[in-house]
Amino acid sequence: MKPSAFEPRSARPAAPVKNKPLRVARWRFYAVGMAMAAMVVALIAHVASLQVLPNADRGYQFLQDQGESRTLRTEVIPAYRGVITDRNGEPLAVSTPVSTLWANPKVLAAAVDRIPELAKALEQNPADLKARLERYSKKEFMYLKRGLAPQAAQTVLALDIPGVYEQVEYHRYYPAADVAAHLVGRTDVDDRGQEGMELAYDAWLTGENGAKEVLKDLRGRTVKELRLVKAARSGQNLALSIDLRLQYLAHRELRKALEAAGAKAGSIVILDVLTGEVLAMSNLPSYNPNDRSRNWGEGIRNRAITDLYEPGSTVKPWVVLAALETGKFKASDVIDTSPGYMMVGTKAIKDHQNYGALDMAMAIAKSSNIAMTKIAFALEPGTLRGMFARLGIGQPIGTGFPGEAVGSLPLFKASQRIERANMSYGYALNITALQAVQAYAVIASGGIKRPVSLLRVDTPPVGERVVAEDYTQQVQDMLKRVVTAEGTGRRAQAISYSVAGKTGTAFKAIGGSYAAQKQIGSFIGMAPADDPRIVAMVVIDEPAGTGVFGNGGYVAAPAFSKVAEDALRMLKVAPDNAKESESALASRKAAGDTAPAKPVPAANKAGSAT
């Protein structure tokens, strides 16, 4: 049937299509192939340029920087802290290289199963180490253990635990340990000064760190040192004034004295009269600066410089010095001390006994409170204070030592009679042992006051004249009488050298009043007596005995005797009176070298006179 012309075109059957083979134009094939080849060539060329030609592409520098940032490091070269020595070059503080182990917590956390192994090697608690690791989990640095011996550190590193690394530091070592600890001081774990001369001269001793570039592997271990960025500058050395031989001597004799007296604490200071240098300074209790694990408490204090006390009768030569200078008194003047006590207002000033009439020398030898009080009342109110101040009392010594105390030296009015009396025999003022030594050095040097130095002095200072030599010589002669059989300091006599000095005893103020059972006994003197080379002081704090058994002549003078004898020998000072001293010692024993069988009852503060 023939289709109608009116039927829709879509309804008509489609004409059959013949299949033809698919043909790709040859030029298109070659075009695609060439494009792909060009891309490969370009990629190879770029990679080659990055690897071989540094200037071919700025991407080279980027990739190089990225690689080096993972392997190239700048490390600190720790500076060497200066050495502290004694005056003869003997080391007192030196720095030794040690290893510090640290960890990258982010890396170490991936090896948490090895924490017990690491803790055992570090001698630490595994739980504590794991807890620390968790606290530092967001950081990239954590100390594991510091100050290890290099061999010990290598043992830990040999475990090859990821994230554990080593760095070299310096650790401070003190060869003299507790013997010189108070003067030398100590540093902390970061080698910063914390006490003593380590603190006072920290800037001088501290060097400047350097830097170097190193190549590290993926575990953070140094593979190669590439170049020095900046050389480390070592700190400067420091030579102290002390002689280590004398320091050991003072330390040993102080320990013996404290044990013999059953005392709480004490100090010994030895000063070179000619230069003002401190040749020895020992305090007990002490501490070992090599042991940072302990809290040493009061053992850290350098009592000779920082602790104040009322000096007692050691001020009496200064009172006589002031009296002679005014011209109101002469050495031969006699003072009546009968009947052994005197009233000042409602207070009784007492001597140990009725000494009767005493000249100036015997007033010092017997340590008469009454004689000193009468002298003080005869002088203008400010005279004693003026003399004491010129000798260095109540004034900064200027050693630069941390915590150096100045003390107090009040000015009393004429109406303050009991206060003026108290000052004349060593109360109502506060001083340090080092101030007392400096004051006696003025007498020993003929009236010249020299700066006290804790550093070695290469050129002795000229000093300043503060008192006429004639007066100091007279007082010096009086001090010789103190160490005879008739004086309070007979136990201070030395075998080979003449000595001169003064005993001191003072009750301690506790809670606003004086404790009769707590006192400080001291002896301060010079030797040889006629041409002094040294001034030395022994302070014994709270001896077990009271009365005579706790006074300076009993607990401190014997230590002075030994210190003076041995120190002068070490300094190669020629003996000046071996026979005389031996005779004096014999007479002393014949006269009774021991304390009375029964202690003298402790008096109030006005009765302490030794």
Short mmCIF file of C-alpha atoms in Angstrom, two decimals, residues 174-182 286-290:
data_model
loop_
_atom_site.label_atom_id
_atom_site.label_comp_id
_atom_site.label_asym_id
_atom_site.label_seq_id
_atom_site.Cartn_x
_atom_site.Cartn_y
_atom_site.Cartn_z
CA TYR A 174 83.66 22.60 93.39
CA PRO A 175 86.86 20.76 94.42
CA ALA A 176 86.88 22.23 97.96
CA ALA A 177 83.21 21.32 98.45
CA ASP A 178 81.90 22.59 101.82
CA VAL A 179 85.26 24.03 102.92
CA ALA A 180 84.97 27.16 100.77
CA ALA A 181 81.28 27.01 99.88
CA HIS A 182 80.14 30.17 101.65
CA SER A 286 78.18 24.63 105.80
CA TYR A 287 76.88 22.97 102.64
CA ASN A 288 78.22 21.04 99.68
CA PRO A 289 77.59 23.02 96.48
CA ASN A 290 78.18 19.86 94.43
#
